[in-house]
PDB file of C-alpha atoms and ligand atoms in Angstrom:
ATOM      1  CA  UNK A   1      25.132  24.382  -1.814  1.00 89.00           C
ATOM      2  CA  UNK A   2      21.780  24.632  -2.247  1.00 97.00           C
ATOM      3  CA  UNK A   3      19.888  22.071  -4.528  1.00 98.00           C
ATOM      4  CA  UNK A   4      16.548  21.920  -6.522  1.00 98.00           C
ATOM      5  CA  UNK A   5      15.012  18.891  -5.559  1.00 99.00           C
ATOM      6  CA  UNK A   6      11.387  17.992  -7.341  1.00 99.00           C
ATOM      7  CA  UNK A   7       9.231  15.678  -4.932  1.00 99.00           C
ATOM      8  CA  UNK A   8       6.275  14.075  -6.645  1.00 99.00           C
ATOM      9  CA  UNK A   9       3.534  13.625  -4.350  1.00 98.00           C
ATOM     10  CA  UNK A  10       4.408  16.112  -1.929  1.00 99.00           C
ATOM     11  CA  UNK A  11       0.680  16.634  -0.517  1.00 99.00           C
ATOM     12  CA  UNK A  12       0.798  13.582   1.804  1.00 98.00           C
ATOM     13  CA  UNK A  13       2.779  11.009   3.613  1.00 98.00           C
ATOM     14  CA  UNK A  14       6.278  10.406   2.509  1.00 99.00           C
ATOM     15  CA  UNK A  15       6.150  13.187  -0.053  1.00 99.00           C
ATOM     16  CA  UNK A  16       4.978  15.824   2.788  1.00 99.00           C
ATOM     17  CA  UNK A  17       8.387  15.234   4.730  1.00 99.00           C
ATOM     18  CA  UNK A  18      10.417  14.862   2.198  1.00 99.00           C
ATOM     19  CA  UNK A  19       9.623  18.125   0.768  1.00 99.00           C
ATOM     20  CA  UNK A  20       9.501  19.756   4.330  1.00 99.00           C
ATOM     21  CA  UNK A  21      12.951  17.732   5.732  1.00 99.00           C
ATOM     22  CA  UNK A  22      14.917  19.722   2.491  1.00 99.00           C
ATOM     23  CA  UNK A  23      13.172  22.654   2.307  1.00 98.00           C
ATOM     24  CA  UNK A  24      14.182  23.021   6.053  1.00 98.00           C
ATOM     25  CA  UNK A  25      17.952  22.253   4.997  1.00 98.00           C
ATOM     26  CA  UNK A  26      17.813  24.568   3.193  1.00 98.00           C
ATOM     27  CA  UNK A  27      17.455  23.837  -0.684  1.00 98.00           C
ATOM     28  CA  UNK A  28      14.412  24.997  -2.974  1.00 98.00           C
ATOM     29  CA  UNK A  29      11.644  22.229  -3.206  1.00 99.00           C
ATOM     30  CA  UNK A  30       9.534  21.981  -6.472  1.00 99.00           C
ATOM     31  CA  UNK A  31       6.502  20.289  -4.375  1.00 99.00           C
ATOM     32  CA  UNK A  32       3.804  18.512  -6.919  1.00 99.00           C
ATOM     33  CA  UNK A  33       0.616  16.928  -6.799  1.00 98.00           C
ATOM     34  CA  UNK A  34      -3.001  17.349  -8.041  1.00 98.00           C
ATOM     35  CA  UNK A  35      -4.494  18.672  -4.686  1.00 98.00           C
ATOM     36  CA  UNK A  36      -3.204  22.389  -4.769  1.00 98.00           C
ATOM     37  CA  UNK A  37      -4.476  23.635  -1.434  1.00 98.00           C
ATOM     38  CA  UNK A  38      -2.577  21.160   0.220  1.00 98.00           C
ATOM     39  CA  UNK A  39       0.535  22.221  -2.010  1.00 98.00           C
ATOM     40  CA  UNK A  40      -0.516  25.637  -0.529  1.00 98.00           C
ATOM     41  CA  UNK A  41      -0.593  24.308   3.004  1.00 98.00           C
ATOM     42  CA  UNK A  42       2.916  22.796   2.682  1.00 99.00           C
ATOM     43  CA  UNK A  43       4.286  25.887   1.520  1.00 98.00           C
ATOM     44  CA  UNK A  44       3.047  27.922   4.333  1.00 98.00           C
ATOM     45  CA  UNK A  45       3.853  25.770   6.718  1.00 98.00           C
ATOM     46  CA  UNK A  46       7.735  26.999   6.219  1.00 98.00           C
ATOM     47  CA  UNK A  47       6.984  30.426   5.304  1.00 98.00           C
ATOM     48  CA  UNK A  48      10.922  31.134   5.407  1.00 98.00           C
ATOM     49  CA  UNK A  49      11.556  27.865   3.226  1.00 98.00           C
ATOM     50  CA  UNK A  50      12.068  27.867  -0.479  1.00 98.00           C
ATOM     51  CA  UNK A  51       9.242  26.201  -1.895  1.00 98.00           C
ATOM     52  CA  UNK A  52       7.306  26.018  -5.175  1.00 98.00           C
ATOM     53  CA  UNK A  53       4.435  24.169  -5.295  1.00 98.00           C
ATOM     54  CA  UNK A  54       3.137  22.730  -8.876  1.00 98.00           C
ATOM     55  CA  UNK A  55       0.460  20.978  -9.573  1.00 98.00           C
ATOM     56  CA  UNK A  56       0.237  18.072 -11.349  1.00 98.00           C
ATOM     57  CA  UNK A  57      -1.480  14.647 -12.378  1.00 98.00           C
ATOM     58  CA  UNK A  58       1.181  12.256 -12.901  1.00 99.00           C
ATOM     59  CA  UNK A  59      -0.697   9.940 -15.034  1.00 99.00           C
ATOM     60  CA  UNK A  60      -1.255  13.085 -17.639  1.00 98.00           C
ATOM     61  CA  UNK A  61       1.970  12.692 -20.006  1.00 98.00           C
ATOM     62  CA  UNK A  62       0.692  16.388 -21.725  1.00 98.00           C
ATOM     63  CA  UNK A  63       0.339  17.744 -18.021  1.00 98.00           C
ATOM     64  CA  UNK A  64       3.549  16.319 -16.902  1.00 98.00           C
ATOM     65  CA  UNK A  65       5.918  17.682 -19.880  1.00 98.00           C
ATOM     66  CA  UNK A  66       3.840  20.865 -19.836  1.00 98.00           C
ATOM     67  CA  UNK A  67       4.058  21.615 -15.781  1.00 98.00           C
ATOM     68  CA  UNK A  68       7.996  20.872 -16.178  1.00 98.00           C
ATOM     69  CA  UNK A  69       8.566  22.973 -18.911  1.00 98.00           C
ATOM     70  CA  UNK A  70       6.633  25.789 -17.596  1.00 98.00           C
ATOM     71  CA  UNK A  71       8.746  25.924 -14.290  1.00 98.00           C
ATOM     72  CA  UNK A  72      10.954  29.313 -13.814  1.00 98.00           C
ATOM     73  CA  UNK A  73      14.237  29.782 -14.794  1.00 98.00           C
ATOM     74  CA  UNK A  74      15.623  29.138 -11.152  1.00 98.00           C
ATOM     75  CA  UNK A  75      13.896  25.793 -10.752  1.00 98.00           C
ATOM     76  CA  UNK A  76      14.593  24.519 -14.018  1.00 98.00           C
ATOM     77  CA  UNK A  77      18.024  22.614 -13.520  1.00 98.00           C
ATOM     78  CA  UNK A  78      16.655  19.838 -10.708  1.00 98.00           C
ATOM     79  CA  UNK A  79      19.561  18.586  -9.189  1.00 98.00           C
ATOM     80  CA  UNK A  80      17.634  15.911  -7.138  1.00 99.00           C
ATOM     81  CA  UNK A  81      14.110  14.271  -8.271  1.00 99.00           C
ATOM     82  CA  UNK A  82      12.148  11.685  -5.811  1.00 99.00           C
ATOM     83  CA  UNK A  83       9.446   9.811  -7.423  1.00 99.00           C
ATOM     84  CA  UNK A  84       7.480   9.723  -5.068  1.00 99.00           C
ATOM     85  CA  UNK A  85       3.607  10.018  -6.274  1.00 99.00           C
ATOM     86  CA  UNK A  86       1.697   5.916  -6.285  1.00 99.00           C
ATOM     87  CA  UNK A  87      -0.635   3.990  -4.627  1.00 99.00           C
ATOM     88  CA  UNK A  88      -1.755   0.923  -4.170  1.00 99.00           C
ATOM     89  CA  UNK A  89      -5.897   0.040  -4.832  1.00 99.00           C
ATOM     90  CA  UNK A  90      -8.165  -2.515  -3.400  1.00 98.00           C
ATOM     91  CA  UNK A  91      -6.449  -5.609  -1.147  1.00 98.00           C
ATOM     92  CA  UNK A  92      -8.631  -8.102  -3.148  1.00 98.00           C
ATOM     93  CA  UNK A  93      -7.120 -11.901  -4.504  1.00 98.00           C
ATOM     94  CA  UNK A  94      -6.346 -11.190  -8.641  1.00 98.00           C
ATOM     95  CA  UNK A  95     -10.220 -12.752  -9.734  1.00 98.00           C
ATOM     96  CA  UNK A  96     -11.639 -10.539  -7.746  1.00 98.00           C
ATOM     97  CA  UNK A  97     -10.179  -7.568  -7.592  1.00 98.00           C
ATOM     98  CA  UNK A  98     -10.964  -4.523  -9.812  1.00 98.00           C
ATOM     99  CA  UNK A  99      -9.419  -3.729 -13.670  1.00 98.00           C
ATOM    100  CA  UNK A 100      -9.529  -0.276 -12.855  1.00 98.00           C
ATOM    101  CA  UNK A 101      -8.017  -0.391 -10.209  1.00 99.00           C
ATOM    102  CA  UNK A 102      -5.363  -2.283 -11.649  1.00 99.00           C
ATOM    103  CA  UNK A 103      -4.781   0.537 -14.589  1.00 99.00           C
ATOM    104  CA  UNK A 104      -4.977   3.148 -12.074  1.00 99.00           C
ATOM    105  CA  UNK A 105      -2.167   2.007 -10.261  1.00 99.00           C
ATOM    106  CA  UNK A 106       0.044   1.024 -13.867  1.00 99.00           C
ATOM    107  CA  UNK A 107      -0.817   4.597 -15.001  1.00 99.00           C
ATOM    108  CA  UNK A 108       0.436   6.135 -11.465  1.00 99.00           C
ATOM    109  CA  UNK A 109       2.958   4.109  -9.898  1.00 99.00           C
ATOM    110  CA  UNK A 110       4.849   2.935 -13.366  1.00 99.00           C
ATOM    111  CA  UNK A 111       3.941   5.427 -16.202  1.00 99.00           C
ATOM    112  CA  UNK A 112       3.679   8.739 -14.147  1.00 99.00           C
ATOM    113  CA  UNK A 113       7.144   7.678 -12.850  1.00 99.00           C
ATOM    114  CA  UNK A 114       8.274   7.427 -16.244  1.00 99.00           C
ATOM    115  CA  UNK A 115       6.683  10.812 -17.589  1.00 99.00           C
ATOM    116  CA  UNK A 116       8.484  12.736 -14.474  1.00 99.00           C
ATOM    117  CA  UNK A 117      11.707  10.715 -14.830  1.00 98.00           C
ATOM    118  CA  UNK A 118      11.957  11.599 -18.881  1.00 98.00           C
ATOM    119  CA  UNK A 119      11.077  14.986 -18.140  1.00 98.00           C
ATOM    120  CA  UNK A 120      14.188  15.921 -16.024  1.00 98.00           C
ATOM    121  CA  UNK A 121      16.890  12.888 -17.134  1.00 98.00           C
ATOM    122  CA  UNK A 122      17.876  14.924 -20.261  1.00 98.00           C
ATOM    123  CA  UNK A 123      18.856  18.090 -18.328  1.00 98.00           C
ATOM    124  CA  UNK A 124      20.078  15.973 -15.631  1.00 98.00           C
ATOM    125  CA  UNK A 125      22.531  14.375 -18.176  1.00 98.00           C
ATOM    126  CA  UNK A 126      23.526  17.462 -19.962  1.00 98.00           C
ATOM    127  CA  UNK A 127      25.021  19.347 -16.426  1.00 98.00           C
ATOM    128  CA  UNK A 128      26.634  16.017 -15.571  1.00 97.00           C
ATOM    129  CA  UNK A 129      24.900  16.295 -12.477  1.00 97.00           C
ATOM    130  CA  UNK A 130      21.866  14.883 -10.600  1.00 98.00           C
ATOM    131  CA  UNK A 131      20.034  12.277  -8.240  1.00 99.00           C
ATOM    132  CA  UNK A 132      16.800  10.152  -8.969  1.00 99.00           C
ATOM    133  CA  UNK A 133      15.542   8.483  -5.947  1.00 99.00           C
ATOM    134  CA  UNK A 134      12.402   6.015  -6.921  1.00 99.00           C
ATOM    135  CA  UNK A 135       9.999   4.888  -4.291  1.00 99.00           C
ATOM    136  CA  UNK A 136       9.689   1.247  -4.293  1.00 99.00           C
ATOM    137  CA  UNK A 137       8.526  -0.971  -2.008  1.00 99.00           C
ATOM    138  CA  UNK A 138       8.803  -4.181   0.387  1.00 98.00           C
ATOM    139  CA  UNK A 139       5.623  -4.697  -1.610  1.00 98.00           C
ATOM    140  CA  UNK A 140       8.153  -4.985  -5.082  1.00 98.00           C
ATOM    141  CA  UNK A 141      10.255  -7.560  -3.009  1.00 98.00           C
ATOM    142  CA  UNK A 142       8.005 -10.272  -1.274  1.00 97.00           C
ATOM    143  CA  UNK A 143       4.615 -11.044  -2.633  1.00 97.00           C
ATOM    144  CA  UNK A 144       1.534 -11.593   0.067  1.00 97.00           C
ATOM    145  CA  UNK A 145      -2.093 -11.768  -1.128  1.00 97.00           C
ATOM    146  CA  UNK A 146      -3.827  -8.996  -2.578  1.00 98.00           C
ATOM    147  CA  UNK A 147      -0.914  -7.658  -3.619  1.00 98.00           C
ATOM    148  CA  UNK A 148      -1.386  -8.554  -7.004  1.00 98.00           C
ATOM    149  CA  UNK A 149      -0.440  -5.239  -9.364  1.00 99.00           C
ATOM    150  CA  UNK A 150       0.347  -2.901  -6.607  1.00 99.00           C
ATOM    151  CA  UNK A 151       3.369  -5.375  -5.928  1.00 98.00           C
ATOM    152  CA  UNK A 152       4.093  -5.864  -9.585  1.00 99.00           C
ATOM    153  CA  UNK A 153       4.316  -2.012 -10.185  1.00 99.00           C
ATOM    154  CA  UNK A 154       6.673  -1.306  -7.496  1.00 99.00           C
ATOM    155  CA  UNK A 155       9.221  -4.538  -8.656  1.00 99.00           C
ATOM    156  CA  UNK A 156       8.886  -2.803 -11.709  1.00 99.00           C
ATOM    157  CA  UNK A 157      10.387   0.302 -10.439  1.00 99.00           C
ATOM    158  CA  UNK A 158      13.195  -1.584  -8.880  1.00 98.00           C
ATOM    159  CA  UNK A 159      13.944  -3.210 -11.835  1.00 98.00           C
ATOM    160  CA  UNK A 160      13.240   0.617 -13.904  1.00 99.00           C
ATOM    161  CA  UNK A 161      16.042   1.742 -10.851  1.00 99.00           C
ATOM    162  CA  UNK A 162      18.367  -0.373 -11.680  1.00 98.00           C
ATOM    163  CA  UNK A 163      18.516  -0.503 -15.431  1.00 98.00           C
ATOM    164  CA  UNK A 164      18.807   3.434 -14.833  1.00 98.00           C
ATOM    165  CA  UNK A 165      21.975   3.334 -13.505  1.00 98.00           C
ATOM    166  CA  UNK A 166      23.134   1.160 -16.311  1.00 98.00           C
ATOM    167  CA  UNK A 167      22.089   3.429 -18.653  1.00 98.00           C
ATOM    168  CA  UNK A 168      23.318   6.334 -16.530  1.00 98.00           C
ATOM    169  CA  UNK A 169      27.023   5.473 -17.003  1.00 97.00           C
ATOM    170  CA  UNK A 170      29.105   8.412 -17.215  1.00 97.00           C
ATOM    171  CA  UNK A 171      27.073  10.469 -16.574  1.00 98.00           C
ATOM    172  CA  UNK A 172      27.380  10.893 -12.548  1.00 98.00           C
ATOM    173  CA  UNK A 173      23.540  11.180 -12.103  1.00 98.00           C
ATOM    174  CA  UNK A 174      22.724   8.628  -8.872  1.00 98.00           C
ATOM    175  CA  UNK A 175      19.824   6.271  -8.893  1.00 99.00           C
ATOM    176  CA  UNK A 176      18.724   4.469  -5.725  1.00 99.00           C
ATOM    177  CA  UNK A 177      15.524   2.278  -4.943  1.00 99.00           C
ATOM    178  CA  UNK A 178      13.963   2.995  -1.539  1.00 99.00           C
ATOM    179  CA  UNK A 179      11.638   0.089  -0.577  1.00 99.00           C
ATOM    180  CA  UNK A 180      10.080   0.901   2.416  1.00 99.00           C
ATOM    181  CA  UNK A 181       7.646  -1.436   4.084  1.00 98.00           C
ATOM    182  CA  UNK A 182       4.522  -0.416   6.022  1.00 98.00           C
ATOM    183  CA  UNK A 183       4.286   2.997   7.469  1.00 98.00           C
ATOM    184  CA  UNK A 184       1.710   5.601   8.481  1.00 98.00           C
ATOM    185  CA  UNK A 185       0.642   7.641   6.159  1.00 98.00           C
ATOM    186  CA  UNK A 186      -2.513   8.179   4.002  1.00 98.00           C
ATOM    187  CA  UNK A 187      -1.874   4.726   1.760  1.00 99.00           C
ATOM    188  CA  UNK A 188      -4.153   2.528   4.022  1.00 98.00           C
ATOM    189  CA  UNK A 189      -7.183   5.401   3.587  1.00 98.00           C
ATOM    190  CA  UNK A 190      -6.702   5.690  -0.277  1.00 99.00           C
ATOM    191  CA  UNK A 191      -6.106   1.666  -0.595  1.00 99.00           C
ATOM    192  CA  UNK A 192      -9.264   1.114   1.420  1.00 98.00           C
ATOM    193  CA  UNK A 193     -10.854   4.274  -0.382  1.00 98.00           C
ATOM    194  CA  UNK A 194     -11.855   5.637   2.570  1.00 98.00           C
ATOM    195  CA  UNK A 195     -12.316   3.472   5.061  1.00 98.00           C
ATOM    196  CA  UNK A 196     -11.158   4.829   8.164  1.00 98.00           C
ATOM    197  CA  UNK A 197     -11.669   1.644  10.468  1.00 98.00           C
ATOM    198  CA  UNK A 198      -9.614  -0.450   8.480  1.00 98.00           C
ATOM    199  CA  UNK A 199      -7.277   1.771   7.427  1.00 98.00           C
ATOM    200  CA  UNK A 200      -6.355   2.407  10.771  1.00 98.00           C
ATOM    201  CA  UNK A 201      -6.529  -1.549  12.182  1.00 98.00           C
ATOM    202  CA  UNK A 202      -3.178  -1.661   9.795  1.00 98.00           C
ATOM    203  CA  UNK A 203      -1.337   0.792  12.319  1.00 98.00           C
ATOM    204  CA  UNK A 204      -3.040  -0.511  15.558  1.00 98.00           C
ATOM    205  CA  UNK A 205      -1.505  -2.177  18.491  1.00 98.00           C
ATOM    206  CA  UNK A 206       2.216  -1.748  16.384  1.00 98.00           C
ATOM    207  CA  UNK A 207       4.685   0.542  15.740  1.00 98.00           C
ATOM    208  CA  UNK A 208       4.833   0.902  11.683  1.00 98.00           C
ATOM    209  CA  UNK A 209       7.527   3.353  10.120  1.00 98.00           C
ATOM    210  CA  UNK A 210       7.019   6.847   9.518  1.00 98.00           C
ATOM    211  CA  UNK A 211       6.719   8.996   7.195  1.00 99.00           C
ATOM    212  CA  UNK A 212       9.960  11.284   8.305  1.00 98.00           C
ATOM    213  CA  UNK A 213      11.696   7.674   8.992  1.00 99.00           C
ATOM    214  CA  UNK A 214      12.128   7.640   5.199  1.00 99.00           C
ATOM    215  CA  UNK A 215      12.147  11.536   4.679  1.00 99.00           C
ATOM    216  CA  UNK A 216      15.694  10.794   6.799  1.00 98.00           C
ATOM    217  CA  UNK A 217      16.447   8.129   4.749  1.00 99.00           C
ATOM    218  CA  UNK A 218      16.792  10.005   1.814  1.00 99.00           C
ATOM    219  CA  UNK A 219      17.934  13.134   2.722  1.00 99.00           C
ATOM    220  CA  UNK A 220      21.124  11.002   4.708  1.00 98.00           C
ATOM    221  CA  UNK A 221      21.162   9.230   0.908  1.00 98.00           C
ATOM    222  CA  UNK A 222      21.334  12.442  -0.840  1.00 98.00           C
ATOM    223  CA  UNK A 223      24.108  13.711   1.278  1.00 98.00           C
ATOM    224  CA  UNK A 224      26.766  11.045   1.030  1.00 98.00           C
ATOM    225  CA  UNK A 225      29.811  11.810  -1.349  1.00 98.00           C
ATOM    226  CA  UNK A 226      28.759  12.254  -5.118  1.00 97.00           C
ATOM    227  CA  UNK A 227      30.430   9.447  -5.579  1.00 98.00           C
ATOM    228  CA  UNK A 228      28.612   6.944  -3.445  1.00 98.00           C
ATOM    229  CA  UNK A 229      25.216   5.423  -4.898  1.00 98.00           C
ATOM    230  CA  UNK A 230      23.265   3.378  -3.053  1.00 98.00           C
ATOM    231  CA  UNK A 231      21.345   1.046  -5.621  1.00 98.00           C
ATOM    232  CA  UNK A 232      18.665  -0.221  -3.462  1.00 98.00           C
ATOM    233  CA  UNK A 233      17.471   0.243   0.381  1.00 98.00           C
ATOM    234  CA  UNK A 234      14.867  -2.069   1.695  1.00 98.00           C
ATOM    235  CA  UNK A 235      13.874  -0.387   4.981  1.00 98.00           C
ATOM    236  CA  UNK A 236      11.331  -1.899   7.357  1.00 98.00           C
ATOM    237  CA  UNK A 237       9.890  -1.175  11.198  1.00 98.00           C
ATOM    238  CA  UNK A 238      11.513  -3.439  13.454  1.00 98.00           C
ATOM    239  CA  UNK A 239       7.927  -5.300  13.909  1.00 98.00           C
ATOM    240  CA  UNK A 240       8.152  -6.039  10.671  1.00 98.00           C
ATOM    241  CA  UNK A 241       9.255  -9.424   9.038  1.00 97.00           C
ATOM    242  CA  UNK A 242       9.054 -12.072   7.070  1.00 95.00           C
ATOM    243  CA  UNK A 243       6.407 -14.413   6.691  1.00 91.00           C
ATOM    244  CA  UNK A 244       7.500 -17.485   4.883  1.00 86.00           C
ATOM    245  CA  UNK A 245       6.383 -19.464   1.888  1.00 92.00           C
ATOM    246  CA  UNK A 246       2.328 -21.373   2.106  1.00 91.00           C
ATOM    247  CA  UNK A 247       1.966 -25.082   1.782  1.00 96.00           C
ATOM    248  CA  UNK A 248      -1.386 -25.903   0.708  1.00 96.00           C
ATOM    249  CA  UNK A 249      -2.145 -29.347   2.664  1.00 97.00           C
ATOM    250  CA  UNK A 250      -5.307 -32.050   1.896  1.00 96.00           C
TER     251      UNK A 250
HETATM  252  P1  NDP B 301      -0.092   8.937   0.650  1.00 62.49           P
HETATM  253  O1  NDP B 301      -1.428   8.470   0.186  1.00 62.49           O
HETATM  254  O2  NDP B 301       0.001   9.603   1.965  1.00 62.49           O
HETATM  255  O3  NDP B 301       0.570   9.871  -0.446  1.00 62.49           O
HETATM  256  C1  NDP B 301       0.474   9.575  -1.811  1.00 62.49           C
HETATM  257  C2  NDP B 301       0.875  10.786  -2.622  1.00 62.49           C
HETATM  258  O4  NDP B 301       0.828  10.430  -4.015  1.00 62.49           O
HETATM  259  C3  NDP B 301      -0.051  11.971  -2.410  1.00 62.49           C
HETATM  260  O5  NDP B 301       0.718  13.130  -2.255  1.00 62.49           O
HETATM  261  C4  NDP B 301      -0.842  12.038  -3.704  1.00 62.49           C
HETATM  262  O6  NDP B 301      -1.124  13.387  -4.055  1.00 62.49           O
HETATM  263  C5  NDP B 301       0.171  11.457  -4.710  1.00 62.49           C
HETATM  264  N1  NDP B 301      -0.501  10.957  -5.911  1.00 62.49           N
HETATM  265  C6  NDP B 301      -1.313   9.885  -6.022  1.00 62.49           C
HETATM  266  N2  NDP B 301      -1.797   9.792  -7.278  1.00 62.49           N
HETATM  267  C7  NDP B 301      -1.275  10.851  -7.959  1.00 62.49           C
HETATM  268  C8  NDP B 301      -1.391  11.335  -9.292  1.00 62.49           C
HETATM  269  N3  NDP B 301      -2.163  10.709 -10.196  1.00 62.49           N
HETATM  270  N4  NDP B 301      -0.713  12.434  -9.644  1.00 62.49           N
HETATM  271  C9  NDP B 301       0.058  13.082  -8.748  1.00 62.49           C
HETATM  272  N5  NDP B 301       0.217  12.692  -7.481  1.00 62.49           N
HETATM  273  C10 NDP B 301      -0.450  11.592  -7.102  1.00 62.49           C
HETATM  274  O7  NDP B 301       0.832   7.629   0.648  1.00 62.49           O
HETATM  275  P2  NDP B 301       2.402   7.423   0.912  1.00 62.49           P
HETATM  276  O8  NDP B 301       3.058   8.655   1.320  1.00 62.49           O
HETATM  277  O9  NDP B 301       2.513   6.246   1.789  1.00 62.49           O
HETATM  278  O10 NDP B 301       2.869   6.974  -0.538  1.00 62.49           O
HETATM  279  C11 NDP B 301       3.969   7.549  -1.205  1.00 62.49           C
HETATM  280  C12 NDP B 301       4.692   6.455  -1.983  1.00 62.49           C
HETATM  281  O11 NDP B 301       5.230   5.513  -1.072  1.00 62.49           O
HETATM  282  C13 NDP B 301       3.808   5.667  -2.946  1.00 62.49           C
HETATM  283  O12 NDP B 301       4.515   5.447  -4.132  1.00 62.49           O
HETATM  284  C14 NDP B 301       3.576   4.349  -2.201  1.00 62.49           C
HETATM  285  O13 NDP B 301       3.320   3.299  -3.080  1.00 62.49           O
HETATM  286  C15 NDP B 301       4.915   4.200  -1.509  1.00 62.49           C
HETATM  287  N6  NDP B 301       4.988   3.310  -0.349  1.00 62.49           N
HETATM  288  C16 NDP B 301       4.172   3.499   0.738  1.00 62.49           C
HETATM  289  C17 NDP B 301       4.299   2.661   1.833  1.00 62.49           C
HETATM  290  C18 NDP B 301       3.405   2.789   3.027  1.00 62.49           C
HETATM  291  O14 NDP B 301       3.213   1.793   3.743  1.00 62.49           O
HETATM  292  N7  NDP B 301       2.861   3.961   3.327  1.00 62.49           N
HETATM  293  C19 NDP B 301       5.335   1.623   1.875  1.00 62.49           C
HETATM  294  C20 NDP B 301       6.098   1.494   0.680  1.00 62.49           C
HETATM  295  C21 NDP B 301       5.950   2.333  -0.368  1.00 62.49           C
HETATM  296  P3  NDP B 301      -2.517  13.940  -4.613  1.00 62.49           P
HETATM  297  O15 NDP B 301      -3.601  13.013  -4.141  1.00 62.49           O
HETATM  298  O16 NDP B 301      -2.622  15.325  -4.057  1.00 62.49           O
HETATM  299  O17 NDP B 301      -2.331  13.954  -6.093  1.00 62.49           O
HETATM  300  C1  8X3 B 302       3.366  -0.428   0.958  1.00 62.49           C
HETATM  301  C2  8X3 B 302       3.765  -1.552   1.840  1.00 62.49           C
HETATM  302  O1  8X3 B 302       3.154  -3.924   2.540  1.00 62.49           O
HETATM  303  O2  8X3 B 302       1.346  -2.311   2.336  1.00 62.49           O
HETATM  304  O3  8X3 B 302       4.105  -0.433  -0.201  1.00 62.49           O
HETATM  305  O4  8X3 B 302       2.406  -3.196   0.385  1.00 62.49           O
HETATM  306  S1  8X3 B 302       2.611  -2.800   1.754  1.00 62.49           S
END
């Protein structure tokens, strides 16, 4: 059957190939994000695929409620909604880093995931029916330095995940957490606000996820048995680790 599935974020990285990986199975994609011409792009890259691209600032709570609301009738019941839309600012130790910076990523990675989420969780609930998949973060799991807010606002959304499904009983709407760790995408470029050279010396001389390594994730997620919710999924490249705990020595 085919589903309505909103993807925040859908200009870039993960949110590119999530939006492309269902709209090639076959369900309609409501693909949002402020940069329209690249909403445009995505859309006719898969000129048979059902698409609908809306634009939206996730930080706007008017813009948010308004661009839901104004949706057409056939795109109105979402069946499956990825939170997708964050970022992460600045790599800087908390005294030096910037304050705007740090309310930039609060107002994108926390409250814009509330404004989408509140926008479709009523509907959601009334048809009995539906799937919210948050994008966390290794970054929400493990501190390391510089990681200050961005790390805080994705443990947040695990934590948002979770209490979710509590308050999601009976109602068969699934919740799950994904928290990838490092991948290619844009993120490096917009953290480093673009600088190209170090954005890329994350990815060099390793082999970091992808961004259709989680597209798959999720799409495998959102096709197990309706009655099988997976509450959290830490995925990481296999040259990925962990790094231990510091002792600070005289
Ligand atoms: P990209 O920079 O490639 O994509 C980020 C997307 O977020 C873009 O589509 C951008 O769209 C959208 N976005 C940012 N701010 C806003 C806003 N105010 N309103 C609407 N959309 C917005 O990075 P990723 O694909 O890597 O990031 C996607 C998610 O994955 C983020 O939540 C990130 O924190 C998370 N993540 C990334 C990891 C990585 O290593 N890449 C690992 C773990 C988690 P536009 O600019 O057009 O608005
Ligand atoms: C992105 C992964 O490790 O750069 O969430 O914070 S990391």
């Amino acid at each position: 059957m085919k589903r309505i599935v909103l993807v925040t974020g859908a200009t870039s990285g993960f949110g590119w190939e999530i939006a492309t990986t269902f709209a090639k199975a076959g369900d309609a994609v409501i693909a949002t994000g402020r940069r329209k011409e690249r909403l445009e792009e995505l859309k006719n890259s898969l000129p048979e695929a059902d698409i609908f691209p809306l634009v939206m600032d996730v930080t706007c709570k008017e813009e948010v409620a308004k661009a839901i609301a104004s949706l057409p009738v056939a795109y109105q019941a979402v069946d499956i909604l990825v939170n997708n839309a964050g970022l992460a600012l600045g790599l800087e130790k908390a005294p030096e880093a910037s304050l705007e910076d740090w309310e930039t990523m609060v107002d994108t990675n926390i409250k814009g995931v509330l404004y989408v989420t509140k926008a479709v969780i009523s509907g959601m609930k009334e048809r009995k029916r539906g799937y919210i998949f948050n994008i966390g973060s290794t970054a929400g799991n493990w501190p390391y330095e510089g990681g200050n807010v961005y790390g805080a606002t994705k443990a947040f959304i695990k934590q948002f995940s979770l209490n979710l499904r509590t308050d999601l009983k009976g109602t068969n709407i699934r919740v799950t957490n994904i928290e990838p760790g490092f991948a290619k995408t844009d993120f490096s470029l917009v953290r480093f606000k673009g600088d190209e050279t170090r954005a890329d010396s994350v990815y060099k001389d390793t082999k970091p996820l992808e961004a259709a390594d989680i597209a798959n994730v999720i799409f495998t997620c959102a096709n197990f048995p309706e009655h099988v919710n997976v509450n959290f999924l830490e995925v990481m490249s296999v040259r990925q680790s962990y790094g231990g705990l510091v002792v600070e020595k005289d």
